[in-house]
Coordinates of C-alpha atoms in Angstrom, one line a residue:
X1 CA -34.5 14.1 -2.4
X2 CA -30.6 14.6 -2.0
X3 CA -29.5 13.0 0.9
X4 CA -27.3 13.9 4.1
X5 CA -25.2 11.3 3.6
X6 CA -22.6 12.3 6.4
X7 CA -25.4 13.5 8.7
X8 CA -27.7 10.3 8.2
X9 CA -30.8 12.1 7.2
X10 CA -32.6 13.6 4.2
X11 CA -33.3 17.6 3.3
X12 CA -36.1 17.1 3.4
X13 CA -36.6 15.8 7.4
X14 CA -34.3 18.6 8.0
X15 CA -37.1 20.7 8.4
X16 CA -36.1 23.3 10.9
X17 CA -33.3 24.7 8.9
X18 CA -34.0 28.3 8.0
X19 CA -34.8 28.7 4.1
X20 CA -31.2 30.5 4.0
X21 CA -29.5 27.5 4.8
X22 CA -31.1 25.6 2.6
X23 CA -30.4 27.5 -0.3
X24 CA -26.8 26.9 0.8
X25 CA -27.0 23.0 0.4
X26 CA -28.6 23.4 -2.4
X27 CA -25.4 25.7 -3.6
X28 CA -23.0 23.6 -2.2
X29 CA -24.4 20.5 -4.2
X30 CA -24.7 22.3 -7.6
X31 CA -21.0 23.7 -6.8
X32 CA -19.3 24.7 -10.0
X33 CA -18.0 21.7 -12.5
X34 CA -17.7 22.2 -15.8
X35 CA -15.6 20.7 -18.8
X36 CA -12.3 22.0 -18.5
X37 CA -10.9 20.7 -21.3
X38 CA -6.5 19.6 -21.3
X39 CA -3.9 20.4 -23.2
X40 CA -3.0 17.3 -25.1
X41 CA -0.1 16.0 -23.4
X42 CA 0.8 14.7 -27.3
X43 CA 0.9 18.4 -28.1
X44 CA 2.9 19.9 -25.5
X45 CA 7.0 20.4 -25.8
X46 CA 8.6 17.1 -23.5
X47 CA 10.8 19.5 -21.6
X48 CA 7.2 21.2 -20.2
X49 CA 6.7 17.3 -18.9
X50 CA 9.6 16.7 -16.8
X51 CA 9.6 13.1 -16.0
X52 CA 11.0 11.6 -12.2
X53 CA 14.4 12.2 -12.0
X54 CA 15.2 9.3 -9.4
X55 CA 13.3 5.4 -9.6
X56 CA 9.6 6.0 -9.4
X57 CA 8.0 4.3 -6.5
X58 CA 6.5 0.5 -8.3
X59 CA 5.1 -2.2 -7.6
X60 CA 7.9 -4.4 -9.2
X61 CA 10.4 -3.2 -5.8
X62 CA 9.5 -6.4 -3.6
X63 CA 8.5 -5.6 0.3
X64 CA 7.3 -2.2 -0.6
X65 CA 4.2 -0.7 0.5
X66 CA 3.7 0.2 -2.9
X67 CA 3.9 -3.6 -3.5
X68 CA 1.7 -4.2 -0.9
X69 CA -0.9 -1.8 -2.4
X70 CA -1.5 -2.8 -5.8
X71 CA -1.6 -6.5 -4.8
X72 CA -3.0 -6.0 -1.7
X73 CA -5.1 -2.8 -0.7
X74 CA -6.7 -1.8 -4.6
X75 CA -8.2 -5.2 -5.2
X76 CA -9.7 -5.1 -1.8
X77 CA -10.9 -1.7 -2.2
X78 CA -12.0 -2.7 -5.5
X79 CA -14.4 -5.6 -3.9
X80 CA -15.5 -4.1 -1.3
X81 CA -17.2 -1.2 -3.5
X82 CA -18.7 -4.1 -5.8
X83 CA -20.2 -5.7 -2.9
X84 CA -22.0 -1.8 -1.9
X85 CA -22.9 -1.4 -5.3
X86 CA -24.4 -4.7 -5.5
X87 CA -26.4 -4.3 -2.2
X88 CA -27.3 -0.2 -2.7
X89 CA -28.2 -0.6 -6.1
X90 CA -29.2 -3.4 -7.9
X91 CA -32.0 -4.0 -5.8
X92 CA -33.8 -0.2 -7.2
X93 CA -33.7 -1.0 -11.1
X94 CA -35.8 -2.1 -13.0
X95 CA -35.2 -5.4 -15.5
X96 CA -33.2 -3.3 -18.2
X97 CA -31.3 -1.2 -16.0
X98 CA -30.6 -4.1 -13.6
X99 CA -28.6 -5.8 -16.4
X100 CA -26.6 -3.2 -17.4
X101 CA -25.6 -2.6 -14.0
X102 CA -24.2 -6.5 -13.9
X103 CA -23.1 -5.8 -17.2
X104 CA -20.3 -2.8 -15.0
X105 CA -19.9 -4.2 -12.0
X106 CA -18.4 -7.0 -14.3
X107 CA -16.3 -5.2 -16.0
X108 CA -15.1 -4.0 -12.5
X109 CA -14.6 -7.0 -10.6
X110 CA -12.5 -7.7 -14.3
X111 CA -10.4 -5.0 -13.3
X112 CA -9.7 -6.2 -10.2
X113 CA -8.7 -9.8 -11.7
X114 CA -6.3 -8.1 -13.9
X115 CA -4.7 -6.0 -11.1
X116 CA -4.4 -10.0 -9.5
X117 CA -2.7 -11.3 -12.6
X118 CA -0.6 -8.8 -13.3
X119 CA -1.7 -8.0 -16.4
X120 CA -0.4 -5.2 -18.5
X121 CA -2.6 -2.2 -18.5
X122 CA -5.0 -1.3 -20.7
X123 CA -5.9 1.9 -21.8
X124 CA -9.3 3.3 -20.2
X125 CA -12.1 3.0 -23.1
X126 CA -14.2 5.9 -22.6
X127 CA -17.9 4.9 -21.8
X128 CA -20.5 5.5 -24.8
X129 CA -23.3 7.5 -25.1
X130 CA -24.5 11.2 -25.0
X131 CA -26.4 10.4 -21.5
X132 CA -22.7 9.6 -20.2
X133 CA -21.4 11.9 -21.8
X134 CA -23.1 14.4 -19.8
X135 CA -23.1 13.1 -16.6
X136 CA -20.3 14.0 -15.7
X137 CA -18.3 16.7 -18.6
X138 CA -14.7 16.0 -16.4
X139 CA -15.1 12.4 -17.4
X140 CA -13.6 12.2 -21.1
X141 CA -10.8 14.6 -20.8
X142 CA -10.0 12.8 -17.6
X143 CA -9.7 9.6 -19.8
X144 CA -8.0 11.2 -22.5
X145 CA -5.4 12.5 -20.3
X146 CA -4.7 8.9 -18.3
X147 CA -4.4 7.5 -21.8
X148 CA -1.5 9.9 -22.5
X149 CA 0.4 9.4 -19.8
X150 CA -0.2 5.8 -20.3
X151 CA 1.7 5.5 -23.5
X152 CA 3.9 8.1 -22.3
X153 CA 4.9 6.0 -19.8
X154 CA 5.2 2.6 -22.0
X155 CA 7.6 4.1 -24.4
X156 CA 9.9 4.4 -20.5
X157 CA 8.7 0.6 -19.3
X158 CA 8.5 -2.0 -22.3
X159 CA 6.4 -5.0 -20.1
X160 CA 4.1 -2.5 -18.8
X161 CA 2.1 -4.2 -16.1
X162 CA 0.4 -2.7 -12.6
X163 CA 3.7 -4.0 -11.0
X164 CA 6.2 -2.6 -13.7
X165 CA 4.4 1.4 -14.4
X166 CA 4.6 3.4 -11.4
X167 CA 2.2 3.0 -8.9
X168 CA 0.9 6.5 -8.9
X169 CA 0.0 6.5 -12.4
X170 CA -2.2 3.0 -12.2
X171 CA -3.5 3.7 -8.8
X172 CA -4.7 7.1 -10.7
X173 CA -6.1 5.2 -13.6
X174 CA -7.7 2.5 -11.8
X175 CA -10.4 5.3 -10.4
X176 CA -10.9 6.7 -13.8
X177 CA -11.4 3.8 -14.6
X178 CA -13.6 3.0 -12.5
X179 CA -15.4 6.4 -12.9
X180 CA -15.4 5.0 -16.8
X181 CA -17.1 1.6 -16.2
X182 CA -20.0 3.6 -14.3
X183 CA -20.5 5.6 -16.8
X184 CA -21.4 3.1 -19.4
X185 CA -24.7 1.7 -18.0
X186 CA -28.6 3.6 -18.0
X187 CA -29.2 7.3 -17.0
X188 CA -30.1 5.5 -13.7
X189 CA -25.6 4.5 -12.9
X190 CA -24.8 7.0 -15.7
X191 CA -21.8 9.0 -14.6
X192 CA -19.4 9.2 -12.2
X193 CA -21.9 11.1 -9.9
X194 CA -22.4 7.9 -8.2
X195 CA -20.0 7.2 -5.6
X196 CA -19.3 4.0 -5.3
X197 CA -17.6 5.2 -2.0
X198 CA -20.6 6.7 0.0
X199 CA -21.6 3.5 2.5
X200 CA -17.8 3.7 3.2
X201 CA -17.5 7.1 3.7
X202 CA -21.0 7.3 5.5
X203 CA -20.0 4.8 7.9
X204 CA -16.5 6.7 8.8
X205 CA -17.6 9.3 9.3
X206 CA -20.5 7.9 12.1
X207 CA -17.2 6.9 13.4
X208 CA -15.7 9.9 13.9
X209 CA -18.9 12.0 15.3
X210 CA -17.2 12.8 18.5
X211 CA -13.8 13.5 17.4
X212 CA -16.1 16.4 15.2
X213 CA -17.5 17.1 18.1
X214 CA -14.8 18.0 20.4
X215 CA -12.8 19.0 17.6
X216 CA -16.0 22.1 17.1
X217 CA -15.9 22.6 20.5
X218 CA -12.5 23.6 21.0
X219 CA -12.7 25.5 17.9
X220 CA -14.8 27.2 19.4
X221 CA -13.2 28.7 21.8
X222 CA -10.0 29.7 20.0
X223 CA -12.6 32.3 17.8
X224 CA -14.2 33.5 20.8
X225 CA -10.5 34.3 22.3
X226 CA -9.4 35.8 19.0
X227 CA -12.5 37.8 19.3
X228 CA -12.9 39.0 22.8
X229 CA -9.2 39.9 23.1
X230 CA -8.4 41.2 19.2
X231 CA -5.3 38.5 18.9
X232 CA -2.7 40.1 17.5
X233 CA 1.3 39.1 16.6
X234 CA 2.1 35.9 18.0
X235 CA -0.7 35.7 19.8
X236 CA -2.7 35.2 16.8
X237 CA 0.0 33.1 15.3
X238 CA 0.0 30.7 17.9
X239 CA -4.1 30.0 17.5
X240 CA -3.6 30.0 13.3
X241 CA -0.7 26.7 14.7
X242 CA -2.7 25.1 16.2
X243 CA -6.3 24.9 13.6
X244 CA -3.3 23.9 10.7
X245 CA -3.1 21.6 12.9
X246 CA -6.5 19.6 13.2
X247 CA -6.7 20.0 9.7
X248 CA -3.2 18.1 9.7
X249 CA -4.1 15.2 12.1
X250 CA -7.2 15.0 9.9
X251 CA -5.2 13.9 7.0
X252 CA -5.3 10.3 9.3
X253 CA -8.8 9.3 8.1
X254 CA -7.8 8.1 5.1
X255 CA -10.6 5.4 3.5
X256 CA -8.7 4.0 0.2
X257 CA -5.6 3.0 3.4
X258 CA -8.7 1.3 5.4
X259 CA -7.8 3.4 8.3
X260 CA -10.4 3.2 11.9
X261 CA -11.9 7.1 11.7
X262 CA -13.0 6.3 15.4
X263 CA -9.3 6.1 16.4
X264 CA -8.6 9.7 14.9
X265 CA -9.5 12.6 17.1
X266 CA -7.5 15.8 15.5
X267 CA -7.6 17.9 18.8
X268 CA -6.1 14.6 20.6
X269 CA -3.1 14.2 18.5
X270 CA -2.3 17.9 18.5
X271 CA -1.6 17.2 21.6
X272 CA 0.2 14.4 21.7
X273 CA 2.4 16.3 19.4
X274 CA 2.9 18.7 21.8
X275 CA 2.5 16.9 25.3
X276 CA 6.3 16.0 25.5
X277 CA 8.1 19.2 25.5
X278 CA 10.5 17.7 22.4
X279 CA 9.4 20.1 20.2
X280 CA 6.7 18.8 18.9
X281 CA 8.3 15.7 18.6
X282 CA 5.5 13.8 15.6
X283 CA 5.9 17.1 13.6
X284 CA 9.1 15.7 11.6
X285 CA 9.2 18.8 9.2
X286 CA 7.7 22.0 10.6
X287 CA 7.7 25.5 8.3
X288 CA 4.9 26.6 9.6
X289 CA 6.2 30.0 9.6
X290 CA 7.5 30.4 6.3
X291 CA 3.0 30.2 5.5
X292 CA 2.4 32.6 8.9
X293 CA 4.8 35.2 7.0
X294 CA 3.0 34.7 4.3
X295 CA -0.4 35.6 5.7
X296 CA 0.6 38.3 8.6
X297 CA 2.4 39.8 5.9
X298 CA 0.1 43.0 3.8
X299 CA -3.3 43.3 3.0
X300 CA -5.7 39.8 3.7
X301 CA -6.3 38.2 0.2
X302 CA -7.3 34.4 -1.5
X303 CA -6.0 30.9 0.2
X304 CA -6.6 28.0 -1.5
X305 CA -6.8 24.8 0.0
X306 CA -6.6 22.0 -2.1
X307 CA -8.6 19.1 -0.3
X308 CA -8.2 15.6 0.6
X309 CA -10.3 13.0 1.5
X310 CA -14.2 13.4 3.0
X311 CA -15.4 13.0 6.6
X312 CA -13.1 14.3 9.3
X313 CA -10.4 15.8 7.5
X314 CA -13.0 17.6 5.8
X315 CA -14.6 18.8 8.8
X316 CA -11.3 20.2 10.5
X317 CA -10.3 21.8 6.7
X318 CA -13.2 23.9 6.8
X319 CA -12.6 24.5 10.7
X320 CA -9.6 26.2 9.1
X321 CA -11.0 27.7 6.9
X322 CA -13.3 29.3 9.1
X323 CA -10.1 30.8 10.9
X324 CA -8.7 32.0 8.2
X325 CA -11.8 34.3 7.6
X326 CA -13.0 35.0 10.4
X327 CA -9.6 36.1 11.9
X328 CA -9.1 38.4 9.3
X329 CA -6.3 36.5 7.8
X330 CA -7.6 35.5 4.1
X331 CA -10.5 37.5 2.6
X332 CA -11.5 35.1 1.0
X333 CA -11.3 30.8 0.5
X334 CA -11.4 28.5 -2.5
X335 CA -11.6 25.2 -1.6
X336 CA -10.9 22.6 -4.6
X337 CA -12.6 19.1 -4.8
X338 CA -12.7 16.3 -7.0
X339 CA -14.7 15.8 -10.0
X340 CA -15.7 12.8 -9.6
X341 CA -15.1 9.9 -7.1
X342 CA -11.3 9.5 -6.2
X343 CA -9.2 7.5 -4.4
X344 CA -11.9 6.3 -2.7
X345 CA -12.3 9.3 0.3
X346 CA -11.7 12.0 -1.6
X347 CA -14.1 15.2 -1.3
X348 CA -16.7 15.5 -4.4
X349 CA -19.3 17.8 -3.9
X350 CA -21.9 15.7 -2.7
X351 CA -19.7 15.4 0.1
X352 CA -18.9 19.0 0.6
X353 CA -22.9 19.2 0.9
X354 CA -23.4 17.1 3.0
X355 CA -20.8 18.4 5.4
X356 CA -22.5 21.8 5.7
X357 CA -25.6 19.6 5.9
X358 CA -24.9 18.2 9.3
X359 CA -23.2 20.7 10.9
X360 CA -26.8 23.2 9.7
X361 CA -28.9 24.8 12.5
X362 CA -31.5 21.7 12.9
X363 CA -29.4 18.9 12.1
X364 CA -30.0 16.5 14.1
X365 CA -26.8 14.9 16.0
X366 CA -25.3 11.5 14.2
X367 CA -26.6 8.4 16.5
X368 CA -23.5 7.4 17.0
X369 CA -23.0 10.2 19.2
X370 CA -23.0 9.6 23.2
X371 CA -24.2 13.2 24.4
X372 CA -26.4 14.8 21.3
X373 CA -26.2 17.9 23.7
X374 CA -22.8 18.0 21.9
X375 CA -23.7 18.8 18.7
X376 CA -24.6 22.3 19.1
X377 CA -21.0 23.2 18.5
X378 CA -20.9 21.8 15.3
X379 CA -24.1 23.6 14.5
X380 CA -22.9 26.7 15.6
X381 CA -19.8 26.4 13.3
X382 CA -22.1 25.6 10.3
X383 CA -24.2 28.8 10.7
X384 CA -21.3 31.0 10.0
X385 CA -20.1 28.7 7.7
X386 CA -22.9 29.2 5.7
X387 CA -23.2 32.7 5.7
X388 CA -19.4 32.2 4.2
X389 CA -20.7 30.7 1.4
X390 CA -23.8 32.5 1.0
X391 CA -21.4 36.0 1.6
X392 CA -18.8 34.4 -1.4
X393 CA -16.2 34.5 1.1
X394 CA -16.0 30.1 0.4
X395 CA -15.8 29.0 -2.6
X396 CA -15.9 25.0 -3.5
X397 CA -14.5 24.0 -7.0
X398 CA -13.1 20.8 -9.0
X399 CA -11.4 20.0 -12.1
X400 CA -10.1 17.4 -14.2
X401 CA -6.6 18.5 -13.5
X402 CA -6.9 17.1 -10.2
X403 CA -8.6 13.5 -11.5
X404 CA -5.4 12.3 -13.8
X405 CA -2.4 10.9 -13.3
X406 CA 0.1 14.1 -13.7
X407 CA 2.4 15.2 -11.5
X408 CA 1.4 18.9 -9.8
X409 CA 5.0 20.3 -12.3
X410 CA 2.5 19.3 -15.6
X411 CA 0.6 21.9 -14.6
X412 CA 1.0 24.9 -16.0
X413 CA 1.3 23.2 -19.3
X414 CA -1.5 20.6 -19.2
X415 CA -4.2 22.4 -17.4
X416 CA -3.2 26.9 -17.3
X417 CA -6.3 27.9 -16.6
X418 CA -5.8 26.2 -13.1
X419 CA -2.3 27.5 -12.7
X420 CA -3.2 30.7 -13.4
X421 CA -6.3 31.0 -11.0
X422 CA -3.5 29.9 -8.4
X423 CA -1.7 32.5 -9.2
X424 CA -4.5 34.8 -7.4
X425 CA -3.6 32.6 -4.2
X426 CA -1.5 34.5 -1.3
X427 CA -1.3 31.3 -0.1
X428 CA -2.0 27.5 -2.0
X429 CA -2.4 24.7 1.2
X430 CA -2.3 21.2 0.0
X431 CA -3.5 19.2 2.2
X432 CA -2.8 15.1 2.4
X433 CA -0.8 12.5 0.8
X434 CA -1.8 12.2 -2.7
X435 CA -1.4 15.5 -3.5
X436 CA 2.3 15.6 -1.7
X437 CA 3.2 12.1 -4.0
X438 CA 1.5 14.8 -7.2
X439 CA 4.0 17.4 -5.9
X440 CA 6.6 15.8 -5.5
X441 CA 6.7 13.4 -8.3
X442 CA 5.9 10.4 -6.3
X443 CA 9.7 9.3 -6.7
X444 CA 12.7 8.4 -3.9
X445 CA 14.0 11.8 -3.4
X446 CA 17.1 11.8 -1.6
X447 CA 15.2 12.2 2.2
X448 CA 17.6 15.2 2.2
X449 CA 16.6 16.9 -1.1
X450 CA 15.3 20.4 -0.4
X451 CA 11.4 19.9 -0.7
X452 CA 11.7 22.7 -3.3
X453 CA 13.4 20.7 -5.3
X454 CA 11.6 17.9 -5.3
X455 CA 8.8 21.0 -6.6
X456 CA 10.1 21.0 -10.1
X457 CA 9.3 23.9 -10.7
X458 CA 5.9 24.1 -9.3
X459 CA 5.1 27.4 -8.0
X460 CA 2.6 29.4 -8.8
X461 CA 1.8 31.2 -5.7
X462 CA 3.5 30.1 -2.3
X463 CA 2.9 26.3 -0.7
X464 CA 2.3 25.1 2.5
X465 CA 1.6 21.1 1.9
X466 CA 0.3 19.7 5.2
X467 CA 0.8 15.8 4.9
X468 CA 0.6 12.6 7.6
X469 CA 3.3 10.3 6.2
X470 CA 1.6 7.5 4.3
X471 CA 3.2 6.5 1.2
X472 CA 7.3 6.1 1.2
X473 CA 8.7 9.5 -0.5
X474 CA 9.5 12.5 1.5
X475 CA 11.9 14.9 0.4
X476 CA 13.0 18.3 3.1
X477 CA 15.0 16.0 6.4
X478 CA 17.9 17.0 7.8
X479 CA 20.8 14.6 7.6
X480 CA 20.5 11.9 9.6
X481 CA 16.6 12.4 10.5
X482 CA 16.0 9.7 8.3
X483 CA 18.2 7.1 10.2
X484 CA 16.5 8.8 13.5
X485 CA 12.9 8.0 12.6
X486 CA 14.2 4.2 11.1
X487 CA 15.1 3.4 14.6
X488 CA 12.1 4.8 16.3
X489 CA 10.0 3.6 14.2
X490 CA 10.5 1.0 10.8
X491 CA 7.0 2.2 9.4
X492 CA 7.8 6.3 10.3
X493 CA 6.4 6.6 6.0
X494 CA 3.9 5.2 5.9
X495 CA 2.0 4.5 9.0
X496 CA 0.5 7.9 9.5
X497 CA 2.0 8.5 12.7
X498 CA 4.5 11.6 11.9
X499 CA 3.2 14.5 10.1
X500 CA 5.0 17.2 7.8
X501 CA 4.4 21.3 7.5
X502 CA 6.4 22.0 4.2
X503 CA 6.7 25.4 2.8
X504 CA 7.5 27.0 -0.4
X505 CA 7.6 30.7 -1.9
X506 CA 7.8 31.4 -5.0
X507 CA 11.8 32.1 -6.4
X508 CA 10.5 34.8 -8.9

């Protein structure tokens, strides 16, 4: 039986769940994941693959956040992952499989040493064998796309080391390499289906239980007001804005930054942002009005959410998806995850299924929750979420493009099927810092550059970026704003204290 990692229990033990809820959880656990072939970058006209017009964020910038990430944070992530895998997987293997697994872990240790030694970044080597290829159909095209991107950048960066190549490129390449190495051994380990970060995700969720229960209770109250009062117009607009902020501030829980999830509470963060009476001081760009006009005008339609982190942030995203459907602002919400483990805490298939399982009727309250009765609000939401999945109002999917180093302005040429799918959306909500970095090509735009300019032509549908700042790339500020923020907090670009809601509507 698969394990409900978030809830800390197994599906088999949740005997009180209805058969329909079990079917929905199974549906989520086997949600769409097929091989989506990408167009080779080598076959695309260079004019359709624009490179950043400004300096990319790189580790060779002394004292930069990118340097600290590449020299300290990424090696630490690999060391912790290897330790977790040694403890959780090796003891259950026979001699032959154990030897193969140890070989894979040794390759990951060598990858880490290459980071520390700042070697020239080699191509990712595809794992051999039919089992590895079948275990995750997204892996082979992701490896090919990563190596093609490395080739293109090596032409621009002669000494293409970990510190000299763009930060976004090498960070993505590392996670593709992790997936490739874990796909290489025997069938027990085959495929990036193994989530090498599951232990960290489960620990973070346990610390988030109280915040999740409080968020669930608030979400129930919001929806009760909407149903009881038939809210419309400006009042519904304000309720939607509050729920958007729950989703926004959940983005502070990013395990690739080793954030303490117990210190994050989306409900209190919204209160902090609203409580000063000074116009939401922690939201430095707020273009929610544009997104609201799209949602509120004309008949409701499809909304897409490009997910970021599992755990508390995903829970907040599901609260948002629930509100959009229940309020009548959307008829369908399509949620996009990653096809294999990515940036430690990004949502993969099992995270989505496990979150539904943790919220399902009959699910036990996490042991870390001081008051088990508080989990009742979570179960109330979970019962409805199961209905959304069963009815098709919610869908979960993934795509190979999300696990490549490509900026989103390359999507139309490299992944035309995904671009066309997004064109069917009334609003595409892009969560988190990594999506923002890919939206803006992860380069040093002058901070007053219009957000629309930084997208470099990516506009399949109206876009709303919800992001707490954890990387030093930003566009769309007003003159003098960056300087004022630096005086307030020298680390404002990278510490997750400040948030943005940035909107763009296609010009055509």
